[in-house]
Short mmCIF file of C-alpha atoms and ligand atoms in Angstrom, two decimals:
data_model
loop_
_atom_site.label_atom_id
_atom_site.label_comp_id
_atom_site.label_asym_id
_atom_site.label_seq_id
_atom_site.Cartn_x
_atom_site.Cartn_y
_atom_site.Cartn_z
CA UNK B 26 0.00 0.00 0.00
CA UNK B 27 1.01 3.30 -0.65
CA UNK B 28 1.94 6.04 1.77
CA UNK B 29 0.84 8.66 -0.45
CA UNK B 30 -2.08 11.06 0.81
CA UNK B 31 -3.17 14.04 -0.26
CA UNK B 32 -2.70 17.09 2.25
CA UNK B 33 -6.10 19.72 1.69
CA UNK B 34 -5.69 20.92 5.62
CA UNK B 35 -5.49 25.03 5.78
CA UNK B 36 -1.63 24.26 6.61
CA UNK B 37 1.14 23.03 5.71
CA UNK B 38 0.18 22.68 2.20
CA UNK B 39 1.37 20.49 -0.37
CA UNK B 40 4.52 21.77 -1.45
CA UNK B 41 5.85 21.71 -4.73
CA UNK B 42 8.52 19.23 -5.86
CA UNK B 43 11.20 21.62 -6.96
CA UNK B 44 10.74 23.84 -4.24
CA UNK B 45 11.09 20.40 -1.97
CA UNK B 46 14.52 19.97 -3.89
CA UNK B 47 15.65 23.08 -3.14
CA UNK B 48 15.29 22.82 0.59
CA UNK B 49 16.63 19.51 0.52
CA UNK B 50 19.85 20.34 -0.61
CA UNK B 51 23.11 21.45 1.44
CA UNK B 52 22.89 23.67 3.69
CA UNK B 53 24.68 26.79 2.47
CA UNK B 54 26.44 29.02 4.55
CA UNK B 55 24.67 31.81 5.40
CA UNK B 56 27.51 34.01 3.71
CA UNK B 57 27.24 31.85 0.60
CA UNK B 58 27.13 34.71 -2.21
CA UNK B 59 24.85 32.13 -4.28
CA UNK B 60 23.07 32.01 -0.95
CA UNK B 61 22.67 35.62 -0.48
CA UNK B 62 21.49 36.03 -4.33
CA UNK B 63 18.79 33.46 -3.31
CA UNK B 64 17.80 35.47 -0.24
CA UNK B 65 17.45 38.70 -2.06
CA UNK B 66 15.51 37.79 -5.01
CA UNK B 67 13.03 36.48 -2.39
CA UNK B 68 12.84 39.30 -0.85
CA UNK B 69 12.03 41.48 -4.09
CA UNK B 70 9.94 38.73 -4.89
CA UNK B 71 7.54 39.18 -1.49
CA UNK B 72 7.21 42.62 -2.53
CA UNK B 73 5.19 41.75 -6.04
CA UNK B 74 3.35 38.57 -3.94
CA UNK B 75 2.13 41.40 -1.39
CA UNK B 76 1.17 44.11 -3.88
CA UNK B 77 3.88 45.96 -1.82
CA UNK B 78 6.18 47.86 -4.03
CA UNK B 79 7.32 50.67 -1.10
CA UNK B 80 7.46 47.83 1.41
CA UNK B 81 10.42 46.71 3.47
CA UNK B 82 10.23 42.91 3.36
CA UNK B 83 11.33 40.85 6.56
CA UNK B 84 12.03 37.32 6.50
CA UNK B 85 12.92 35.30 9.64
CA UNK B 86 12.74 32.07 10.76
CA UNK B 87 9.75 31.12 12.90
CA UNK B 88 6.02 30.27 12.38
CA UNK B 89 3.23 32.74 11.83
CA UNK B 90 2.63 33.65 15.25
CA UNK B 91 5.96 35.18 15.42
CA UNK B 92 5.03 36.88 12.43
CA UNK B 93 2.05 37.75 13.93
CA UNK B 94 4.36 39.37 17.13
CA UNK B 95 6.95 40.74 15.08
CA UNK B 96 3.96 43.05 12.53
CA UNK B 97 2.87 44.52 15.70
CA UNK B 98 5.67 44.44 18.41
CA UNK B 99 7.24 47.10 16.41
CA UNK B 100 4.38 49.89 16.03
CA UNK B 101 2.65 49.56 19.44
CA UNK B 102 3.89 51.21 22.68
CA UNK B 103 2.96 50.13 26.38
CA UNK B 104 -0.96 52.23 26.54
CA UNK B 105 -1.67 52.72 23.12
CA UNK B 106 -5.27 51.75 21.87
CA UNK B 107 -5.45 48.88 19.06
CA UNK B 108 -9.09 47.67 18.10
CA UNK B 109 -9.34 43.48 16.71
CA UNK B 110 -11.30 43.44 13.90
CA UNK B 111 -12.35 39.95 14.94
CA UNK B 112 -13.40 36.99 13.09
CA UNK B 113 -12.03 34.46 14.72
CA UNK B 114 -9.80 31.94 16.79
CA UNK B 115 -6.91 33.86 15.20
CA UNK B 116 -8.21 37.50 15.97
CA UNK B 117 -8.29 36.19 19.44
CA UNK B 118 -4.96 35.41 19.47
CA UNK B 119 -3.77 38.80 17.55
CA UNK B 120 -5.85 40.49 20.87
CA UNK B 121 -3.80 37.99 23.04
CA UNK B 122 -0.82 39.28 21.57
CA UNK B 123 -1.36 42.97 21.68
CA UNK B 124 -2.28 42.57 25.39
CA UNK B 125 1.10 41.28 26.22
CA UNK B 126 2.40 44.34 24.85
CA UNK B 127 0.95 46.40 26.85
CA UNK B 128 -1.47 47.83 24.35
CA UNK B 129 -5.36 48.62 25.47
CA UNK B 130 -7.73 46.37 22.77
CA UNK B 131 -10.71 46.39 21.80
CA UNK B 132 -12.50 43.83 19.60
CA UNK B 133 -15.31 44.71 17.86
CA UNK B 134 -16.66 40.77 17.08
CA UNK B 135 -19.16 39.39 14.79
CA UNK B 136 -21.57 36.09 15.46
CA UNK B 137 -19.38 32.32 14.42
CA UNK B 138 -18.86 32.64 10.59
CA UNK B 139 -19.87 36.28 10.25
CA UNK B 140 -17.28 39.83 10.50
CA UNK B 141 -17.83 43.02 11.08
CA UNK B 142 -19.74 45.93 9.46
CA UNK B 143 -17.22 48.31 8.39
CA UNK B 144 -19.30 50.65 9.92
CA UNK B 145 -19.16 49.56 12.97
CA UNK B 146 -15.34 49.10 12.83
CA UNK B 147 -14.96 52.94 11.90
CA UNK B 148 -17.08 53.85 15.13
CA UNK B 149 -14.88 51.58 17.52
CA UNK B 150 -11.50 53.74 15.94
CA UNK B 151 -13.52 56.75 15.76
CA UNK B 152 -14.26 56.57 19.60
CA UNK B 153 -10.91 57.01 20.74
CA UNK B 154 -6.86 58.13 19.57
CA UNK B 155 -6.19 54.32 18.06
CA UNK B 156 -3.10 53.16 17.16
CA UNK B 157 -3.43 50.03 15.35
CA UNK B 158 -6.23 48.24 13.27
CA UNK B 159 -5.72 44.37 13.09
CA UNK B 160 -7.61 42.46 10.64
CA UNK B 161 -7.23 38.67 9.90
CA UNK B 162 -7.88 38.07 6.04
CA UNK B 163 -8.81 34.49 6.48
CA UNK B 164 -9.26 33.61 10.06
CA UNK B 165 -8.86 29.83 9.47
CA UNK B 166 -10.78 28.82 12.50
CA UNK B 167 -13.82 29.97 10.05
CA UNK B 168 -13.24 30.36 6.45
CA UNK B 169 -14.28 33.82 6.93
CA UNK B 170 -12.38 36.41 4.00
CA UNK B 171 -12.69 39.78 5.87
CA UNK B 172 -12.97 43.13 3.34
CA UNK B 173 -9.62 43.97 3.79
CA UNK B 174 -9.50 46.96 1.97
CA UNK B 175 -12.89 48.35 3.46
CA UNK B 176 -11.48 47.92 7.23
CA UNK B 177 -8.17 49.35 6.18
CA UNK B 178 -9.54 52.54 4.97
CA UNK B 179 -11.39 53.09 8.33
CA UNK B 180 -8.60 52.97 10.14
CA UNK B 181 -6.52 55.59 8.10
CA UNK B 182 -9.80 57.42 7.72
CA UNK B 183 -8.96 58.06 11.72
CA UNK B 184 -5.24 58.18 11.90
CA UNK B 185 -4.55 54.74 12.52
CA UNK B 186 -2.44 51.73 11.02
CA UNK B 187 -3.55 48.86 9.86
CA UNK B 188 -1.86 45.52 10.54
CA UNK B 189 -3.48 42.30 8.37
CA UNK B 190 -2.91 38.91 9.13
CA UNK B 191 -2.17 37.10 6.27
CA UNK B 192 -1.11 33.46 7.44
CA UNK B 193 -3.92 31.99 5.75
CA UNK B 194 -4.28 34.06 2.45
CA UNK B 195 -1.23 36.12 1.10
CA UNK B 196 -0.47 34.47 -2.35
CA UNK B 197 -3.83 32.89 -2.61
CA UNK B 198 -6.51 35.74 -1.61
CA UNK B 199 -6.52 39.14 -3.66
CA UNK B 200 -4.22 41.88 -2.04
CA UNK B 201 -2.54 44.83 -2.80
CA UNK B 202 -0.89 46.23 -0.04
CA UNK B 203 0.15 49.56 -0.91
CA UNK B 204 -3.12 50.09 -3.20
CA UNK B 205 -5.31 49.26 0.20
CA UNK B 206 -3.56 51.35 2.00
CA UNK B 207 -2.49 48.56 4.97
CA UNK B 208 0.37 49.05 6.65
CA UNK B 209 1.74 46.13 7.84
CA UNK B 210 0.81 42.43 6.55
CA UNK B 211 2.25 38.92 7.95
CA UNK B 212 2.29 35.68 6.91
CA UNK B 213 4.13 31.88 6.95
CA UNK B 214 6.01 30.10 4.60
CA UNK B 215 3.22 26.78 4.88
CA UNK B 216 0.35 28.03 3.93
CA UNK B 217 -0.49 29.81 0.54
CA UNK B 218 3.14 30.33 -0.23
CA UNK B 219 3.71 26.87 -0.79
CA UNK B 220 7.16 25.94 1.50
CA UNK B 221 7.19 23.85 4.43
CA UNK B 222 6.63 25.36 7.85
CA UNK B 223 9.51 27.34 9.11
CA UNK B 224 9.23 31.14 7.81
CA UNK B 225 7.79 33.93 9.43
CA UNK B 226 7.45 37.00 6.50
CA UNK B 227 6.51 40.52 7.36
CA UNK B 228 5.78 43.37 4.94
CA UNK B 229 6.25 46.69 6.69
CA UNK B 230 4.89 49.67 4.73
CA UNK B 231 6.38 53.53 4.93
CA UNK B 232 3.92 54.83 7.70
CA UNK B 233 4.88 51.35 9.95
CA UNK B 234 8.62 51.79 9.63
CA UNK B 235 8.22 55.70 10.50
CA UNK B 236 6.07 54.93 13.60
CA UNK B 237 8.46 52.30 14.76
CA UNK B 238 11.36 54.73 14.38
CA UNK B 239 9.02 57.22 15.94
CA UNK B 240 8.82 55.18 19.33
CA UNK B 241 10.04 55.63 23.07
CA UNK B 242 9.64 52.50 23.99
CA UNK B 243 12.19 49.66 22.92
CA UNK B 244 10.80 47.00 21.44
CA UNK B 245 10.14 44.79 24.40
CA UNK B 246 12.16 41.81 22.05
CA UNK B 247 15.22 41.66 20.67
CA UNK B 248 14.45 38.74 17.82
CA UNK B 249 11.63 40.91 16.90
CA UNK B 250 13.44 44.39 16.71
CA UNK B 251 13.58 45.82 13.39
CA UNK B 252 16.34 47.63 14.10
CA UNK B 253 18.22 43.97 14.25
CA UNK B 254 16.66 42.87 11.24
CA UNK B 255 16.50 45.90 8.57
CA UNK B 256 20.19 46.13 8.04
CA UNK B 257 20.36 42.40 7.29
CA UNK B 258 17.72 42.45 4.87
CA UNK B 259 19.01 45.35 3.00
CA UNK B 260 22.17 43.80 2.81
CA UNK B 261 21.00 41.02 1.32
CA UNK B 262 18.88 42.41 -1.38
CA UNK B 263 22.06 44.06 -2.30
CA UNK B 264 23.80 40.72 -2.21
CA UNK B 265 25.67 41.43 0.55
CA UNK B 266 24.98 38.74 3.39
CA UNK B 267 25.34 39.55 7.01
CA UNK B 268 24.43 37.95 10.61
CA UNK B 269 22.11 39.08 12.99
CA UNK B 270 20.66 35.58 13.87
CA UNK B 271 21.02 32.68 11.77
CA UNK B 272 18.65 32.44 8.72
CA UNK B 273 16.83 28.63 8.09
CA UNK B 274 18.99 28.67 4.70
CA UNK B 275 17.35 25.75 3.52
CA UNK B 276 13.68 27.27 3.85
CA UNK B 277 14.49 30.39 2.00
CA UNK B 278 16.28 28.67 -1.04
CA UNK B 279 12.50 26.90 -0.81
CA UNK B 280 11.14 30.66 -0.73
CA UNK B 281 13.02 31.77 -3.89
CA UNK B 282 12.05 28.77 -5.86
CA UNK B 283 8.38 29.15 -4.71
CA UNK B 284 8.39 33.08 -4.95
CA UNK B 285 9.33 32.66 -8.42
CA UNK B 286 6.33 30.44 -9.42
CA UNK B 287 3.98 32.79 -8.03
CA UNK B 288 5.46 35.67 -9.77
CA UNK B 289 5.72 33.58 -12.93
CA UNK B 290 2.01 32.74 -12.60
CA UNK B 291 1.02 36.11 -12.39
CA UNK B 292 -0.49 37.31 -8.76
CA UNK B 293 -4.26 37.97 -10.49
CA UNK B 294 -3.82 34.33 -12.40
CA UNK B 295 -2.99 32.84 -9.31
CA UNK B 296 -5.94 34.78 -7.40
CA UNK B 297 -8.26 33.28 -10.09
CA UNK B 298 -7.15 29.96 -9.95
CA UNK B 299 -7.93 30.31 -6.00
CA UNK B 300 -11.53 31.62 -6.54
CA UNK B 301 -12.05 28.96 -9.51
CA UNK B 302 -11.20 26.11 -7.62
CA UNK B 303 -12.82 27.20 -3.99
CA UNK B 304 -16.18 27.71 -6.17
CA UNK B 305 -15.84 24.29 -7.91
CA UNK B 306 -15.64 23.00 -3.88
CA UNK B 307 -18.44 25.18 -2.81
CA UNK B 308 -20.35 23.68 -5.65
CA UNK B 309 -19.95 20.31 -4.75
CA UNK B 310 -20.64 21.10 -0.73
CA UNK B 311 -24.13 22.36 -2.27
CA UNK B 312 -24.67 19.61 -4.21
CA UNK B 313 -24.06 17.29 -1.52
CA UNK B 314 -26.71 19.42 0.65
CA UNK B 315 -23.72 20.29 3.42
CA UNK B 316 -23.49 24.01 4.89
CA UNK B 317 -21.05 26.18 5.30
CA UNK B 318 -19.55 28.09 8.11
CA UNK B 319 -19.29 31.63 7.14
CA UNK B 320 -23.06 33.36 6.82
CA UNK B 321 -22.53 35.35 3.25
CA UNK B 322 -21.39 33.99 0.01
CA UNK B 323 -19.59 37.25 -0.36
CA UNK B 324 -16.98 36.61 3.02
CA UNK B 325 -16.20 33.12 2.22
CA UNK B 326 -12.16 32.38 2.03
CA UNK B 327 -11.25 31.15 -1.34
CA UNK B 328 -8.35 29.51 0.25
CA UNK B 329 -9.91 27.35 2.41
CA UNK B 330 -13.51 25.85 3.37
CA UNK B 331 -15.32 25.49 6.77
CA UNK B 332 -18.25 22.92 6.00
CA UNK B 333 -20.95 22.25 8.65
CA UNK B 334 -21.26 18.60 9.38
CA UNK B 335 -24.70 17.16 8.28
CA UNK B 336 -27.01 15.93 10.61
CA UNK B 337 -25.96 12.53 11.84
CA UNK B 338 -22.24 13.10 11.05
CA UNK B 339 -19.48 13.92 13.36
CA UNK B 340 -15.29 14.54 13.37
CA UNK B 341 -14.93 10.87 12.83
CA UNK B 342 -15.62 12.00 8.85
CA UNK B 343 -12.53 13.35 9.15
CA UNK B 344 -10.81 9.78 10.00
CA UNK B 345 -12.60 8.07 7.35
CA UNK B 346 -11.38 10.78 4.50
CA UNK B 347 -8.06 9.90 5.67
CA UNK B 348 -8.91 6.55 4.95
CA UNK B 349 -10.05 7.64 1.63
CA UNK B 350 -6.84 9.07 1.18
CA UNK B 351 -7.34 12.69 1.46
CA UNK B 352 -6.30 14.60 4.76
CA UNK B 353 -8.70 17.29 6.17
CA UNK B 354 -8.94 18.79 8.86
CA UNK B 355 -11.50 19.15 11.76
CA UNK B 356 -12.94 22.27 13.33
CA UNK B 357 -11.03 25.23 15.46
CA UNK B 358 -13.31 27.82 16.70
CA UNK B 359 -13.97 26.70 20.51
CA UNK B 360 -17.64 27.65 20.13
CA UNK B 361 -18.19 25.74 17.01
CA UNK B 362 -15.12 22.91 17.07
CA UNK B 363 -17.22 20.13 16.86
CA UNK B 364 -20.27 20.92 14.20
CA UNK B 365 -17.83 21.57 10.98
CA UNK B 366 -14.62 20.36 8.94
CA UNK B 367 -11.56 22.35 7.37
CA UNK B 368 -10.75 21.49 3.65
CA UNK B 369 -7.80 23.44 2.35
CA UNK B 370 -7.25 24.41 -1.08
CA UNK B 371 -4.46 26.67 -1.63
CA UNK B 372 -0.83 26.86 -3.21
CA UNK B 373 -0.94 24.51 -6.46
CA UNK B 374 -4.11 23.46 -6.07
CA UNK B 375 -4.92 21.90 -9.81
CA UNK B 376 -8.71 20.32 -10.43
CA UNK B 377 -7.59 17.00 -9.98
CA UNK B 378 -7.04 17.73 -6.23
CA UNK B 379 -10.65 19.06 -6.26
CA UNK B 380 -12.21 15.94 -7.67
CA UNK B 381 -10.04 13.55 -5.50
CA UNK B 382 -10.78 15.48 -2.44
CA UNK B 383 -14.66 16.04 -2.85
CA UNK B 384 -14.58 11.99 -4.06
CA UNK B 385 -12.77 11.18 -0.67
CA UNK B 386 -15.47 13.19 1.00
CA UNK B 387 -18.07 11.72 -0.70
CA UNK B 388 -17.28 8.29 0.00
CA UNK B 389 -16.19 9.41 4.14
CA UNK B 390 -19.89 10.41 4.03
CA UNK B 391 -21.22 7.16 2.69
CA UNK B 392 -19.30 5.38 5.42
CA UNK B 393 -20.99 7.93 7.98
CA UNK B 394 -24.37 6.52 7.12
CA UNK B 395 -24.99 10.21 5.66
CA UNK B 396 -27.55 9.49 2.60
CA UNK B 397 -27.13 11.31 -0.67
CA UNK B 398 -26.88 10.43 -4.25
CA UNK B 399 -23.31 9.34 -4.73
CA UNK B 400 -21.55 11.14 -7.26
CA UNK B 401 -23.59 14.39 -6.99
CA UNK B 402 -20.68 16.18 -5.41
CA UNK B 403 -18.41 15.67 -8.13
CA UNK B 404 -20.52 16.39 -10.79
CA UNK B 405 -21.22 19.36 -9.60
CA UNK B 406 -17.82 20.36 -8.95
CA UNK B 407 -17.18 19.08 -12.61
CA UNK B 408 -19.52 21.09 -14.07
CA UNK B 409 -18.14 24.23 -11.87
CA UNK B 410 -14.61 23.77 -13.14
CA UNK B 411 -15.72 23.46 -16.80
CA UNK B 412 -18.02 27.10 -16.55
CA UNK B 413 -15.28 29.04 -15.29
CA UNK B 414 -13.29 27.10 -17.71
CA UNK B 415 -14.95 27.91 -20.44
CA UNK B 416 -15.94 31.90 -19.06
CA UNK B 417 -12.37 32.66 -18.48
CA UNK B 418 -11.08 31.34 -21.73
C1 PLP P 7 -1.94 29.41 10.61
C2 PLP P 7 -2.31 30.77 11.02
C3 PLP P 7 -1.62 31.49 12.00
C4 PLP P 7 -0.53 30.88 12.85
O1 PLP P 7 0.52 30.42 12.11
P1 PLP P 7 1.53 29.37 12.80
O2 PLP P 7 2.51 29.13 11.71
O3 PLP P 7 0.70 28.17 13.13
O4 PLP P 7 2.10 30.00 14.00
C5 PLP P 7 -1.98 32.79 12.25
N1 PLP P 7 -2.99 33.37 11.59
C6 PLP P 7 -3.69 32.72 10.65
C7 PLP P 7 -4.78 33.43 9.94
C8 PLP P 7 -3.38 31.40 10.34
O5 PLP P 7 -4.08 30.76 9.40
#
């Protein structure tokens, strides 16, 4: 028997062969001039994936909660205000983060599966002086896609930065930094960026780097300083490598090879090919007469899916998929854990991972006792794939 599965959980992703051979090579020295080469076309390269072309790209090693720290450890100061736009398990931990910094937040939440008015957002900044608007573009714990754009322009509507967590949607949602006006964005090297877990990647705009030069306060850690970081990462866009702390050498020769299919593919292609195949999945969950989490077609992630168990069903669907072949994922929200499922489908997602993963889930739900007609879920996603197909063509 085989040991081959396919991964569809909302991280780590299935990661491209070439970009596997590139991390499995030799580690270079981190002075390596080939290495440093490698380093700083990534770099550049982060600034076309984010839309970002006055950004100041950081790349360390970590996972995305130190991204997470390091996007805001550098703007806020012990006291100031920052308002959670929050739409999830990961907004809660963005609040949980901010706290530890001292800063006063405020969350202005939404029901499970819903987000914000953008109205309602602009009255919470409005209320008081506010640093710092976070926003989670996916928040994975519900599939929800928040308006990033909308909620940024609030905040600079009342003097504040925006900070956007991208973990689960830079290189597979539709952003454009600097056009959207958000200040700061964050994400990891496992999710829609296609490398294995290891790298945290921050994109700090002009009005982030001048407030954290405009601070009192050191920041409160020294891996996270930008003053530590921003000499290294000039250097090596200029091909000159340096040390501050070592880099995971084999994880960014990953990033360059991976950067460089995204750019190849074009960021709106790619952004396409995310919508097309999320809406060939959403067709089949319809077909198959399953839910989903989020409440309106219109903030549902294109890089993942939260799907509502049907009646009868439980997490030991998720078990039986694995069975099947394909890996999912169960639920994350604490108020909702148990009633839905986590498909991923970003990075090189092609069709054929559509139609093996909705087949998998088709036949987990036949061994659930759930009763449908067999088959409906993949003709539906069939016929999905071919409209857009044919539309787009
Ligand atoms: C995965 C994820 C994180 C956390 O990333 P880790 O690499 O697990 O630390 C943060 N935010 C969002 C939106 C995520 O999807």
């Amino acid at each position: 028997m085989t040991e081959r599965s396919l991964l569809m959980i909302p991280g780590p992703i299935e990661v491209e062969p070439e970009v596997m051979r590139a991390v499995g090579r030799a580690a270079p020295s981190h002075m390596d001039p080939d290495f440093a080469r490698a380093f700083g076309r990534a770099l550049g390269r982060m600034r076309e994936v984010f839309g970002a072309p006055s950004g100041q790209p950081f790349a360390v090693a970590g996972s995305g909660t130190l991204a997470m720290e390091m996007a805001v450890a550098n703007v806020i100061e012990p006291g100031d205000r920052a308002v959670v736009v929050n739409t999830g398990y990961f907004s809660d931990r963005m609040g949980a983060i901010l706290e530890r910094l001292g800063a006063r937040v405020d969350h202005v939440r939404a029901p499970v599966g819903g987000a914000p008015e953008i109205a309602e957002v602009e009255r919470a900044v409005a209320a008081e002086a506010t640093k710092l608007v976070t926003i989670t573009h996916v928040d994975t714990s519900t599939g929800v896609l928040a308006d990033v754009e909308g909620y940024a322009r609030a905040a600079k509507a009342h003097g504040a930065l925006s900070a956007v967590d991208g973990v689960c949607a830079t290189g597979g949602e539709r952003f454009l930094q600097d056009a959207w006006g958000v200040d700061v964005c964050l994400t990891a090297s496992q999710k829609a960026i296609g490398v294995p877990p290891g790298l945290a990647l921050v994109m700090a705009g002009p009005r982030a780097i001048e407030a954290w030069k405009a601070r009192k306060a050191k920041v409160p850690s020294l891996y996270l300083d930008w003053g530590e970081w921003l000499p290294i990462m000039q250097g090596y866009e200029k091909g000159a490598p340096g040390y501050f702390a070592t880099p995971a050498v084999n994880l960014i020769a990953g990033l360059d090879v991976s950067l460089a299919e995204l750019v190849a593919e074009g960021m709106e292609a790619r952004f396409a090919r995310h919508r097309r195949m999320a809406g060939a999945f959403r067709a089949a969950f319809r077909a198959l007469g399953l839910m989903l989490l989020p409440l309106r077609e219109e903030i549902t992630a294109n890089t993942l899916s939260a799907v509502c168990y049907p009646e009868g069903v439980d997490v030991s669907l998720v078990g039986r998929v694995k069975a099947e072949g394909v890996v999912i994922a169960g639920g994350l929200h604490p108020q909702a854990k148990a009633k839905y499922f986590r498909v991923g489908h970003m990075g090189a997602i092609a069709p054929s991972d559509v139609m093996a993963t909705v087949g998998a889930i088709e036949r987990g739900l036949a061994a659930s006792g759930y009763r449908f007609d067999l088959g409906a879920g993949l003709a539906a996603a069939q016929r999905a794939l071919r409209e857009v197909a044919s539309t787009s063509a």
